[in-house]
Coordinates of C-alpha atoms in Angstrom, one line a residue:
Chain A
X224 CA -14.7 35.2 12.1
X225 CA -11.8 36.5 10.1
X226 CA -10.2 34.5 7.2
X227 CA -7.3 33.3 9.3
X228 CA -9.5 31.9 12.1
X229 CA -11.8 30.3 9.5
X230 CA -8.8 28.6 7.8
X231 CA -7.5 27.5 11.1
X232 CA -10.9 26.1 12.2
X233 CA -11.1 24.0 9.0
X234 CA -7.6 22.6 9.7
X235 CA -8.2 21.8 13.3
X236 CA -9.7 18.3 12.9
X237 CA -6.8 17.3 10.7
X238 CA -4.2 18.7 13.1
X239 CA -5.9 16.9 16.0
X240 CA -5.9 13.7 14.0
X241 CA -2.2 14.0 13.1
X242 CA -1.1 15.1 16.6
X243 CA -3.2 12.5 18.4
X244 CA -2.8 9.6 16.0
X245 CA 0.6 10.1 14.6
X246 CA 2.5 12.7 16.6
X247 CA 1.6 11.4 20.1
X248 CA 2.4 7.7 19.1
X249 CA 5.8 8.9 17.8
X250 CA 6.5 10.7 21.2
X251 CA 5.5 7.5 22.9
X252 CA 7.8 5.3 20.9
X253 CA 10.8 7.6 21.6
X254 CA 9.9 7.8 25.3
X255 CA 9.6 4.1 25.6
X256 CA 12.9 3.5 23.8
X257 CA 14.6 5.3 26.7
X258 CA 12.6 3.6 29.5
X259 CA 14.5 1.1 31.6
X260 CA 11.5 -1.1 32.3
X261 CA 11.5 -4.7 31.5
X262 CA 8.9 -6.3 29.2
X263 CA 5.3 -5.0 29.3
X264 CA 5.9 -3.0 32.5
X265 CA 6.3 0.1 30.4
X266 CA 2.7 -0.1 29.4
X267 CA 1.0 -0.3 32.8
X268 CA 3.4 1.3 35.2
X269 CA 4.8 4.8 35.3
X270 CA 8.4 4.8 34.0
X271 CA 10.9 5.4 36.8
X272 CA 14.3 4.9 35.3
X273 CA 15.6 6.3 32.1
X274 CA 18.7 5.3 30.1
X275 CA 20.2 4.0 27.0
X276 CA 20.0 0.3 27.8
X277 CA 17.5 -0.5 25.1
X278 CA 19.8 1.1 22.5
X279 CA 22.9 -0.6 23.8
X280 CA 21.2 -4.0 23.9
X281 CA 19.8 -3.5 20.4
X282 CA 22.9 -2.1 18.8
X283 CA 25.2 -4.7 20.3
X284 CA 23.0 -7.5 19.2
X285 CA 24.4 -9.0 15.9
X286 CA 20.8 -10.0 15.0
X287 CA 19.9 -6.4 14.6
X288 CA 22.6 -6.0 12.0
X289 CA 21.4 -9.1 10.2
X290 CA 18.0 -7.4 10.1
X291 CA 19.6 -4.2 8.7
X292 CA 21.2 -6.2 5.9
X293 CA 17.9 -8.1 5.2
X294 CA 16.1 -4.8 5.1
X295 CA 18.5 -3.3 2.6
X296 CA 18.4 -6.4 0.4
X297 CA 14.6 -6.4 0.6
X298 CA 14.2 -2.7 -0.2
X299 CA 16.7 -2.8 -3.1
X300 CA 15.5 -6.2 -4.3
X301 CA 11.9 -4.9 -4.5
X302 CA 12.4 -1.4 -5.7
X303 CA 14.8 -1.9 -8.6
X304 CA 12.8 -4.7 -10.4
X305 CA 9.5 -2.9 -9.6
X306 CA 10.7 0.3 -11.2
X307 CA 12.0 -1.4 -14.3
X308 CA 8.9 -3.5 -14.8
X309 CA 6.7 -0.4 -14.0
X310 CA 8.6 1.6 -16.6
X311 CA 8.3 -1.1 -19.2
X312 CA 4.6 -1.6 -18.5
X313 CA 4.0 2.2 -18.7
X314 CA 5.8 2.6 -22.0
X315 CA 3.8 -0.2 -23.5
X316 CA 0.5 1.0 -22.2
X317 CA 1.2 4.5 -23.4
X318 CA 1.1 3.3 -27.1
X319 CA -2.0 3.2 -29.2
X320 CA -3.9 0.0 -29.3
X321 CA -7.5 -1.2 -29.2
X322 CA -9.2 -1.9 -25.8
X323 CA -6.7 0.4 -24.2
X324 CA -8.8 1.5 -21.2
X325 CA -9.8 -2.1 -20.2
X326 CA -6.3 -3.6 -20.7
X327 CA -4.6 -0.7 -18.8
X328 CA -7.0 -1.3 -15.9
X329 CA -6.2 -5.0 -15.8
X330 CA -2.5 -4.5 -16.0
X331 CA -2.6 -2.2 -13.0
X332 CA -5.0 -4.3 -11.0
X333 CA -2.4 -5.7 -8.5
X334 CA -2.2 -2.2 -7.0
X335 CA -5.6 -2.7 -5.4
X336 CA -5.0 -6.2 -4.1
X337 CA -4.6 -6.2 -0.3
X338 CA -1.2 -7.3 0.9
X339 CA -2.5 -10.3 2.8
X340 CA -4.4 -11.5 -0.3
X341 CA -1.3 -11.2 -2.4
X342 CA 0.5 -13.2 0.3
X343 CA -1.8 -16.2 0.4
X344 CA -2.0 -16.4 -3.4
X345 CA 1.8 -16.5 -3.7
X346 CA 2.0 -19.0 -0.9
X347 CA -0.3 -21.2 -3.0
X348 CA 1.6 -20.6 -6.3
X349 CA 4.9 -21.4 -4.6
X350 CA 3.7 -24.4 -2.5
X351 CA 6.4 -27.0 -2.5
X352 CA 4.3 -30.1 -3.5
X353 CA 1.2 -28.8 -5.2
X354 CA 2.3 -25.3 -6.3
X355 CA 2.0 -24.4 -9.9
X356 CA 5.4 -22.8 -10.0
X357 CA 7.2 -26.0 -9.0
X358 CA 5.0 -27.9 -11.4
X359 CA 6.0 -25.7 -14.3
X360 CA 9.7 -26.0 -13.3
X361 CA 9.3 -29.8 -13.3
X362 CA 7.4 -29.8 -16.5
X363 CA 10.0 -27.8 -18.3
X364 CA 12.8 -29.9 -16.6
X365 CA 14.4 -26.8 -15.0
X366 CA 14.3 -28.2 -11.5
X367 CA 13.0 -31.5 -10.2
X368 CA 13.4 -30.6 -6.5
X369 CA 10.2 -29.6 -4.7
X370 CA 11.7 -26.2 -3.6
X371 CA 10.0 -24.9 -0.5
X372 CA 10.3 -21.3 -1.7
X373 CA 9.0 -19.7 1.5
X374 CA 10.3 -22.3 3.9
X375 CA 13.9 -22.7 2.7
X376 CA 16.4 -20.3 4.3
X377 CA 18.1 -19.6 1.0
X378 CA 15.1 -18.9 -1.1
X379 CA 12.8 -17.2 1.4
X380 CA 13.9 -13.6 0.9
X381 CA 13.6 -14.1 -2.9
X382 CA 10.2 -15.6 -2.4
X383 CA 9.0 -12.7 -0.2
X384 CA 10.4 -10.2 -2.8
X385 CA 8.3 -11.6 -5.7
X386 CA 4.9 -10.8 -4.3
X387 CA 6.2 -7.4 -3.2
X388 CA 7.3 -6.6 -6.7
X389 CA 4.0 -7.8 -8.1
X390 CA 2.1 -5.5 -5.7
X391 CA 4.4 -2.4 -6.1
X392 CA 5.2 -2.2 -9.9
X393 CA 1.7 -0.7 -10.7
X394 CA 2.5 2.4 -8.6
X395 CA 5.5 3.0 -10.8
X396 CA 3.6 2.3 -13.9
X397 CA 0.8 4.7 -12.9
X398 CA 3.2 7.5 -12.0
X399 CA 5.2 7.1 -15.1
X400 CA 2.1 6.7 -17.3
X401 CA 0.7 9.9 -15.9
X402 CA 4.0 11.7 -16.7
X403 CA 4.2 10.2 -20.2
X404 CA 0.9 11.7 -21.0
X405 CA 2.2 15.2 -20.3
X406 CA 5.0 14.9 -22.8
X407 CA 3.9 16.9 -25.9
X408 CA 3.6 14.7 -29.1
X409 CA 5.5 17.3 -31.2
X410 CA 8.7 16.6 -29.2
X411 CA 8.6 13.1 -30.6
X412 CA 7.8 14.4 -34.0
X413 CA 10.7 16.8 -33.9
X414 CA 13.1 14.0 -32.7
X415 CA 11.8 11.8 -35.5
X416 CA 12.4 14.5 -38.1
X417 CA 15.9 15.0 -36.7
X418 CA 16.6 11.3 -37.3
X419 CA 16.8 10.2 -33.6
X420 CA 16.5 6.5 -33.1
X421 CA 14.2 5.0 -30.5
X422 CA 16.9 4.8 -27.9
X423 CA 17.9 8.4 -28.5
X424 CA 14.2 9.4 -28.3
X425 CA 13.9 7.6 -25.0
X426 CA 16.9 9.3 -23.4
X427 CA 16.4 12.7 -24.9
X428 CA 12.6 13.1 -24.9
X429 CA 10.9 10.5 -22.7
X430 CA 13.3 10.3 -19.8
X431 CA 13.6 14.0 -19.1
X432 CA 9.8 14.1 -19.2
X433 CA 9.3 11.4 -16.6
X434 CA 12.5 11.8 -14.5
X435 CA 11.0 13.9 -11.7
X436 CA 7.9 11.7 -11.0
X437 CA 9.9 8.5 -11.5
X438 CA 12.6 9.6 -8.9
X439 CA 9.9 10.6 -6.5
X440 CA 8.1 7.3 -6.9
X441 CA 11.4 5.5 -6.2
X442 CA 11.9 7.4 -3.0
X443 CA 8.3 6.9 -1.8
X444 CA 8.4 3.2 -2.7
X445 CA 11.7 2.8 -0.9
X446 CA 10.2 4.3 2.2
X447 CA 7.2 2.0 1.9
X448 CA 9.3 -1.1 1.3
X449 CA 11.4 -0.1 4.4
X450 CA 8.4 -0.6 6.6
X451 CA 6.6 -3.3 4.6
X452 CA 4.7 -5.6 7.0
X453 CA 1.7 -7.3 5.5
X454 CA 3.4 -9.4 2.8
X455 CA 6.4 -10.5 4.9
X456 CA 4.4 -11.2 8.0
X457 CA 1.6 -13.1 6.3
X458 CA 4.0 -15.3 4.2
X459 CA 7.0 -16.1 6.5
X460 CA 6.5 -14.1 9.7
X461 CA 10.2 -13.2 9.4
X462 CA 11.4 -16.8 9.2
X463 CA 12.7 -19.3 8.4
X464 CA 15.7 -18.8 10.8
X465 CA 15.1 -15.0 10.5
X466 CA 15.9 -15.1 6.8
X467 CA 13.2 -12.5 6.0
X468 CA 13.3 -10.5 9.3
X469 CA 13.5 -6.9 8.2
X470 CA 13.7 -4.2 10.9
X471 CA 9.9 -3.6 10.7
X472 CA 9.2 -7.2 11.3
X473 CA 11.8 -7.4 14.0
X474 CA 10.3 -4.5 15.9
X475 CA 6.9 -6.1 15.7
X476 CA 8.2 -9.5 16.9
X477 CA 10.1 -7.9 19.8
X478 CA 6.9 -6.1 20.8
X479 CA 4.2 -8.7 20.3
X480 CA 6.0 -12.1 20.6
X481 CA 8.7 -11.3 23.2
X482 CA 6.8 -8.3 24.8
X483 CA 10.0 -6.3 24.9
X484 CA 8.4 -3.0 24.3
X485 CA 11.6 -1.0 25.1
X486 CA 13.7 -2.9 22.7
X487 CA 11.0 -2.8 20.0
X488 CA 10.7 1.0 20.4
X489 CA 14.4 1.4 20.1
X490 CA 14.4 -0.6 16.8
X491 CA 11.4 1.5 15.7
X492 CA 13.4 4.7 16.4
X493 CA 16.3 3.3 14.5
X494 CA 14.1 2.5 11.5
X495 CA 12.6 6.0 11.5
X496 CA 16.2 7.3 11.6
X497 CA 17.0 5.1 8.6
X498 CA 13.9 6.5 6.8
X499 CA 14.9 10.1 7.8
X500 CA 18.4 9.5 6.4
X501 CA 16.8 8.4 3.2
X502 CA 14.7 11.5 3.0
X503 CA 17.7 13.7 3.8
X504 CA 19.7 12.0 1.0
X505 CA 16.8 12.5 -1.3
X506 CA 16.1 16.0 -0.2
X507 CA 16.9 17.7 -3.5
X508 CA 14.6 15.7 -5.8
X509 CA 11.9 15.8 -3.1
X510 CA 12.0 19.6 -2.8
X511 CA 11.9 19.9 -6.6
X512 CA 8.8 17.8 -6.9
X513 CA 6.9 18.9 -3.9
X514 CA 7.5 22.5 -3.3
Chain B
X61 CA 2.4 10.2 -35.4
X62 CA -0.7 8.1 -35.9
X63 CA 0.0 4.5 -35.3
X64 CA -0.7 2.3 -38.2
X65 CA -3.2 -0.6 -38.0
X66 CA -0.4 -3.2 -38.1
X67 CA 1.6 -1.6 -35.3
X68 CA -1.6 -1.2 -33.2
X69 CA -2.3 -4.9 -33.6
X70 CA 1.3 -5.8 -32.6
X71 CA 1.0 -3.6 -29.6
X72 CA -2.3 -5.2 -28.7
X73 CA -0.7 -8.6 -28.8
X74 CA 2.2 -7.5 -26.6
X75 CA -0.1 -5.9 -24.1
X76 CA -2.4 -8.9 -24.0
X77 CA 0.6 -11.2 -23.3
X78 CA 1.8 -8.8 -20.6
X79 CA -1.6 -8.6 -19.0
X80 CA -1.8 -12.4 -19.1
X81 CA 1.5 -12.8 -17.2
X82 CA 0.6 -10.1 -14.7
X83 CA -2.8 -11.5 -13.9
X84 CA -1.7 -15.2 -13.8
X85 CA -1.7 -15.2 -9.9
X86 CA -5.3 -13.9 -9.9
X87 CA -6.3 -16.4 -12.6
X88 CA -4.8 -19.2 -10.6
X89 CA -6.6 -18.1 -7.5
X90 CA -10.0 -18.1 -9.3
X91 CA -9.3 -21.5 -11.0
X92 CA -8.3 -23.0 -7.6
X93 CA -11.4 -21.6 -6.0
X94 CA -13.7 -23.4 -8.5
X95 CA -12.0 -26.8 -8.2
X96 CA -12.5 -29.5 -5.6
X97 CA -9.5 -30.3 -3.3
X98 CA -8.9 -33.7 -5.1
X99 CA -8.2 -32.0 -8.4
X100 CA -6.2 -29.1 -6.8
X101 CA -3.9 -31.2 -4.7
X102 CA -2.1 -32.7 -7.7
X103 CA 1.5 -32.9 -8.7
X104 CA 0.3 -32.1 -12.2
X105 CA -2.4 -29.5 -11.8
X106 CA -4.4 -28.8 -15.0
X107 CA -3.5 -25.3 -16.3
X108 CA -6.9 -24.9 -17.9
X109 CA -9.6 -26.0 -15.5
X110 CA -11.5 -29.2 -16.4
X111 CA -15.0 -27.8 -16.8
X112 CA -16.6 -30.9 -15.7
X113 CA -14.9 -30.9 -12.3
X114 CA -15.7 -27.3 -11.5
X115 CA -17.8 -26.7 -8.5
X116 CA -18.9 -24.1 -6.0
X117 CA -17.9 -26.3 -3.1
X118 CA -15.1 -24.1 -1.9
X119 CA -17.3 -21.0 -1.9
X120 CA -19.8 -22.9 0.1
X121 CA -17.0 -23.8 2.6
X122 CA -15.9 -20.2 2.8
X123 CA -19.4 -18.9 3.4
X124 CA -20.8 -21.6 5.6
X125 CA -18.0 -23.3 7.4
X126 CA -15.9 -20.2 7.8
X127 CA -17.2 -17.0 9.3
X128 CA -16.5 -15.2 6.0
X129 CA -19.6 -13.0 6.3
X130 CA -18.6 -11.9 9.8
X131 CA -15.2 -10.9 8.6
X132 CA -16.8 -9.2 5.6
X133 CA -19.2 -7.1 7.7
X134 CA -16.4 -6.2 10.2
X135 CA -14.2 -5.1 7.3
X136 CA -17.1 -3.2 5.7
X137 CA -17.9 -1.4 8.9
X138 CA -14.3 -0.4 9.6
X139 CA -13.6 0.7 6.0
X140 CA -16.8 2.7 5.7
X141 CA -16.2 4.3 9.1
X142 CA -12.6 5.2 8.4
X143 CA -13.4 6.4 4.9
X144 CA -16.2 8.7 6.1
X145 CA -14.2 10.1 9.0
X146 CA -11.0 10.7 7.0
X147 CA -13.0 12.2 4.1
X148 CA -14.7 14.8 6.3
X149 CA -11.5 15.8 8.1
X150 CA -9.4 15.9 4.9
X151 CA -11.9 17.8 2.8
X152 CA -12.0 20.6 5.4
X153 CA -8.2 20.5 5.7
X154 CA -7.6 20.3 2.0
X155 CA -9.8 23.3 1.4
X156 CA -8.0 25.3 4.0
X157 CA -4.6 24.4 2.6
X158 CA -5.8 25.2 -0.9
X159 CA -7.4 28.6 -0.2
X160 CA -5.4 30.1 2.6
X161 CA -1.7 30.6 2.9
X162 CA -0.1 31.3 6.2
X163 CA 2.6 29.8 8.4
X164 CA 0.0 27.5 10.0
X165 CA -1.0 26.2 6.6
X166 CA 2.5 25.7 5.4
X167 CA 3.6 23.9 8.6
X168 CA 0.5 21.7 8.7
X169 CA 0.9 20.9 5.0
X170 CA 4.5 19.8 5.6
X171 CA 3.6 17.8 8.7
X172 CA 0.8 16.0 6.8
X173 CA 3.2 15.3 4.0
X174 CA 5.8 13.9 6.4
X175 CA 3.3 11.8 8.3
X176 CA 2.2 10.0 5.2
X177 CA 5.7 8.7 4.9
X178 CA 5.6 7.3 8.4
X179 CA 4.8 3.6 8.5
X180 CA 1.8 1.9 10.0
X181 CA 3.9 -0.9 11.2
X182 CA 5.9 1.4 13.4
X183 CA 3.0 3.4 14.9
X184 CA 1.2 0.2 15.7
X185 CA 3.4 -0.3 18.8
X186 CA 2.5 3.0 20.5
X187 CA -1.0 2.6 19.1
X188 CA -1.4 -0.7 20.8
X189 CA -0.1 0.8 24.1
X190 CA -2.5 3.7 23.8
X191 CA -5.4 1.4 23.0
X192 CA -4.5 -0.8 26.0
X193 CA -4.4 2.1 28.4
X194 CA -7.7 3.4 27.0
X195 CA -9.2 -0.1 27.3
X196 CA -9.9 0.0 23.6
X197 CA -8.3 -3.3 22.5
X198 CA -10.8 -5.5 20.7
X199 CA -12.8 -2.5 19.7
X200 CA -13.7 -1.6 16.1
X201 CA -13.6 2.1 16.9
X202 CA -9.8 1.9 17.6
X203 CA -9.5 0.2 14.2
X204 CA -11.4 3.0 12.6
X205 CA -9.2 5.6 14.3
X206 CA -6.0 3.8 13.3
X207 CA -7.1 3.7 9.7
X208 CA -8.1 7.3 9.8
X209 CA -4.6 8.2 11.0
X210 CA -3.3 6.6 7.8
X211 CA -5.9 8.0 5.5
X212 CA -6.1 11.7 6.5
X213 CA -2.6 12.7 5.4
X214 CA -3.1 11.1 2.0
X215 CA -6.5 12.3 1.4
X216 CA -5.8 15.9 2.5
X217 CA -3.2 16.3 -0.2
X218 CA -5.5 14.7 -2.7
X219 CA -8.3 17.1 -1.8
X220 CA -6.0 20.1 -1.9
X221 CA -5.1 19.2 -5.4
X222 CA -8.8 19.1 -6.4
X223 CA -9.6 22.4 -4.7
X224 CA -6.6 24.0 -6.3
X225 CA -8.2 23.2 -9.7
X226 CA -11.4 25.1 -8.8
X227 CA -11.0 28.9 -9.3
X228 CA -11.3 31.0 -6.2
X229 CA -13.6 33.4 -7.9
X230 CA -16.3 30.8 -7.5
X231 CA -16.2 30.9 -3.7
X232 CA -15.9 34.7 -3.8
X233 CA -19.0 35.0 -6.0
X234 CA -20.9 32.7 -3.6
X235 CA -20.0 34.8 -0.5
X236 CA -21.0 38.0 -2.3
X237 CA -24.3 36.4 -3.0
X238 CA -24.8 36.1 0.7
X239 CA -23.4 32.7 1.5
X240 CA -21.2 32.2 4.6
X241 CA -17.8 30.7 3.8
X242 CA -19.0 27.4 5.1
X243 CA -22.1 27.5 3.0
X244 CA -20.0 28.5 0.0
X245 CA -17.9 25.4 0.6
X246 CA -20.8 23.1 1.1
X247 CA -23.3 24.3 -1.5
X248 CA -20.9 25.6 -4.2
X249 CA -17.4 24.2 -4.0
X250 CA -18.0 20.7 -2.9
X251 CA -20.5 19.9 -5.6
X252 CA -17.9 21.0 -8.2
X253 CA -15.2 18.9 -6.4
X254 CA -17.5 15.9 -6.2
X255 CA -15.6 13.7 -8.7
X256 CA -12.4 14.4 -6.7
X257 CA -14.3 13.6 -3.5
X258 CA -15.4 10.3 -5.0
X259 CA -11.9 9.5 -6.0
X260 CA -10.5 10.3 -2.6
X261 CA -13.2 8.2 -0.9
X262 CA -12.5 5.2 -3.2
X263 CA -8.8 5.6 -2.5
X264 CA -9.3 5.7 1.3
X265 CA -11.7 2.7 1.1
X266 CA -9.1 0.6 -0.7
X267 CA -6.4 1.4 1.8
X268 CA -8.6 0.7 4.8
X269 CA -9.9 -2.5 3.2
X270 CA -6.3 -3.8 2.9
X271 CA -5.3 -3.0 6.5
X272 CA -3.7 -6.0 8.2
X273 CA -1.2 -4.7 10.8
X274 CA -3.8 -2.7 12.9
X275 CA -6.4 -5.4 12.6
X276 CA -4.0 -8.1 13.7
X277 CA -2.7 -6.1 16.6
X278 CA -5.7 -4.3 18.0
X279 CA -8.2 -7.1 17.7
X280 CA -8.1 -10.4 19.5
X281 CA -11.6 -11.9 19.4
X282 CA -12.3 -13.9 16.2
X283 CA -15.8 -12.5 16.0
X284 CA -14.2 -9.0 15.4
X285 CA -11.7 -10.2 12.8
X286 CA -11.5 -8.5 9.5
X287 CA -11.1 -10.2 6.1
X288 CA -7.3 -9.8 6.2
X289 CA -6.9 -11.4 9.6
X290 CA -9.4 -14.1 8.6
X291 CA -7.5 -14.9 5.4
X292 CA -4.2 -15.0 7.3
X293 CA -5.7 -17.4 9.8
X294 CA -6.1 -20.1 7.1
X295 CA -2.3 -20.3 6.8
X296 CA -0.2 -22.2 9.3
X297 CA -3.0 -24.7 9.9
X298 CA -2.0 -28.3 9.2
X299 CA -3.0 -28.9 5.6
X300 CA -4.2 -25.5 4.3
X301 CA -7.7 -25.7 2.6
X302 CA -6.4 -24.1 -0.6
X303 CA -9.7 -24.0 -2.5
X304 CA -11.5 -22.6 0.5
X305 CA -8.8 -19.9 1.0
X306 CA -8.7 -19.0 -2.7
X307 CA -12.5 -18.7 -2.7
X308 CA -12.5 -16.5 0.3
X309 CA -9.7 -14.5 -1.2
X310 CA -11.5 -14.1 -4.5
X311 CA -14.7 -12.9 -2.8
X312 CA -12.8 -10.5 -0.5
X313 CA -11.3 -8.9 -3.6
X314 CA -14.4 -8.2 -5.6
X315 CA -15.4 -4.8 -4.0
X316 CA -11.9 -3.3 -4.2
X317 CA -11.5 -4.4 -7.8
X318 CA -14.7 -2.8 -8.8
X319 CA -13.7 0.4 -7.0
X320 CA -10.3 0.3 -8.6
X321 CA -11.8 0.2 -12.1
X322 CA -13.7 3.4 -11.2
X323 CA -10.5 5.0 -9.7
X324 CA -8.0 4.0 -12.3
X325 CA -8.5 6.9 -14.8
X326 CA -8.1 9.3 -12.0
X327 CA -4.9 7.6 -10.7
X328 CA -3.2 7.9 -14.1
X329 CA -3.9 11.6 -14.4
X330 CA -3.7 12.3 -10.7
X331 CA -0.3 10.8 -10.0
X332 CA 1.2 13.1 -12.6
X333 CA -0.6 16.1 -11.1
X334 CA 1.0 15.2 -7.8
X335 CA -2.2 14.6 -5.9
X336 CA -1.7 11.0 -4.7
X337 CA 1.9 11.4 -4.0

C-alpha cells in the first residue's frame, strides 16, 4: 500500500461518519424543505411534488420573524456578557495567587455542567415563591413581587439568557487564559519600564496577544448560541407566549409538536443560512486563526 | 515582575469571592439536596443549611423512588459507546491529517471543521427521520451514532494537534526498524500521544454525557431514558420535588466534574494551541 492509500484508509471511517451522520442528514433537510407533502407524510411516503410552499409559508409567517428577532436578542444577549465575564475571569486567574490550580478549576467548572442540569438548577434558583433569588430580592427590599422569571413573558428571555451566560463564559475564560499564557512576561516589563499604566498595558500588550483567539471564541460561541437547544427547551420550551422561541426551538416544535416536517426543514435551512452568513462575515478572522 | 505577598493575598481574596459567586448555583443545588422539603419550601430559605435538619432523604427518593440508576446506566452505556467509537475514528483520521498532506486531507479537514459548527438541534430532525425509516427509534445504538457524529469532528482536530506535536522522525524510525505503518502508529506513536488521547476521551465523554436533544428525540420508552431526559422529566409536574431533583442533579454531575478536573489543565493550554477550537 502506498502512502496515499494508507492515509486515505485511515481517513475513511471519519469520512463515512461525516458523510453518513452529518452530510446525508443535511441533504435530507434540504430535500424535505422543498417537498410538498403535508405533516409526517414526508417521512413514510416517497415525495411526489416539489415546490417552494414551505418557504413561502414560513417566510410569510410573522411568527418566523419574531423568532428571528428572539434569536438575535438571545445570541447577542448571551455572547456579549459571556465574553466580558470570561475576559475578566481570565485576567484575574492569570495573576499569581496561592491555590491557583484548584481555584482556576472551580471557576471554570460550569463549562462541564450539562445544559439540562444548568436549566433545572436555575429554574429552582428563580422559582417565583421559594426561589432564593426572589428571597434575596425581598430581603434586600429591591422587589417584593414574586416574579415568575421563567413564566413571565417580559422576563423569560432574560431568565433564559442567565443560565446560558453561566454555562458559556468558561469557554471564553479558557480560551483567553490560554492566550494570556503565551504573552511573554518581558513585554509587560518593557511596558512597565516605559511608564505605561495598566489600561495602556491592557490595550497595547494584553489585547494584541489575545485578540485572535478571543475573536474566534466569539464567532464559535455565537454559532453555538444560534442553535442552543438544551437550556431553552428544558426551562421554558420556547414559551411563555413564544417569548423565548428562537429559530432552533421553533424548528424543533414545528417538527415534533406540530409534525410539520416540511416547514421545520425550511426553518432549519434558514437557520443554517444565517449561520453561513455569520461565517462569511467572519471569514477573515477565521482564516487567520485556522489556516 | 514577581508579585508581592500582599498583592498575592489581595488577588486570592478577589478570586475566592469570584469563585463563590460563580459556584453559588451549585452550592444551592447541593444544599437543597440535603434538606427536607419542609425546610426547602420556605419563603425565607436559610442561606446556610441548618445542620440539624440535613438528611439524605432526597438522595433516597432519587435512588429508590425514581429510576435514577436506570438513567445512569443508560447514560453511561451511551457515553462510553460514543466515546470509544469516536476516539477510534478520530485517532485514525487525526493521524492521517497530521502526517499526510494531499487534496483529500485538506478537503476532509475543512469538512470536519465545518461540520463541528453544525448544530445538533438541526441535524436531529433528519436524524429522527433516518432512525424512523431504519426502525431505530428507541434504540441506544442510534443514540451512540448520533453522539459520535457530534464527537468525531471535534476529536479529530484535537488528535491532529497532538500528533502534530510528535516528530515524524519517530514514525520513520519505527518503520525502518521493520514495523508496518499501522504497527508504528499503534506501538510507537499512540503510546506517546497517550495523554492527548486521554484528554480527547474525557472531552468526548463530557459532551456525550450532556446530550439532551438526541436523547429526547430518539428515545421514547422511559426505561431507555438518559440522565438528561430523566432530569427534565421532573419539571412540569405539579409541584416539583426540588430536593429530589437537586439530589439527582448533584449525583449526575459527579462523574463529569471529576473528569473536568483531569481535563482542565489541558483545556487551558490546548485552547491556545487551537486544538479544541
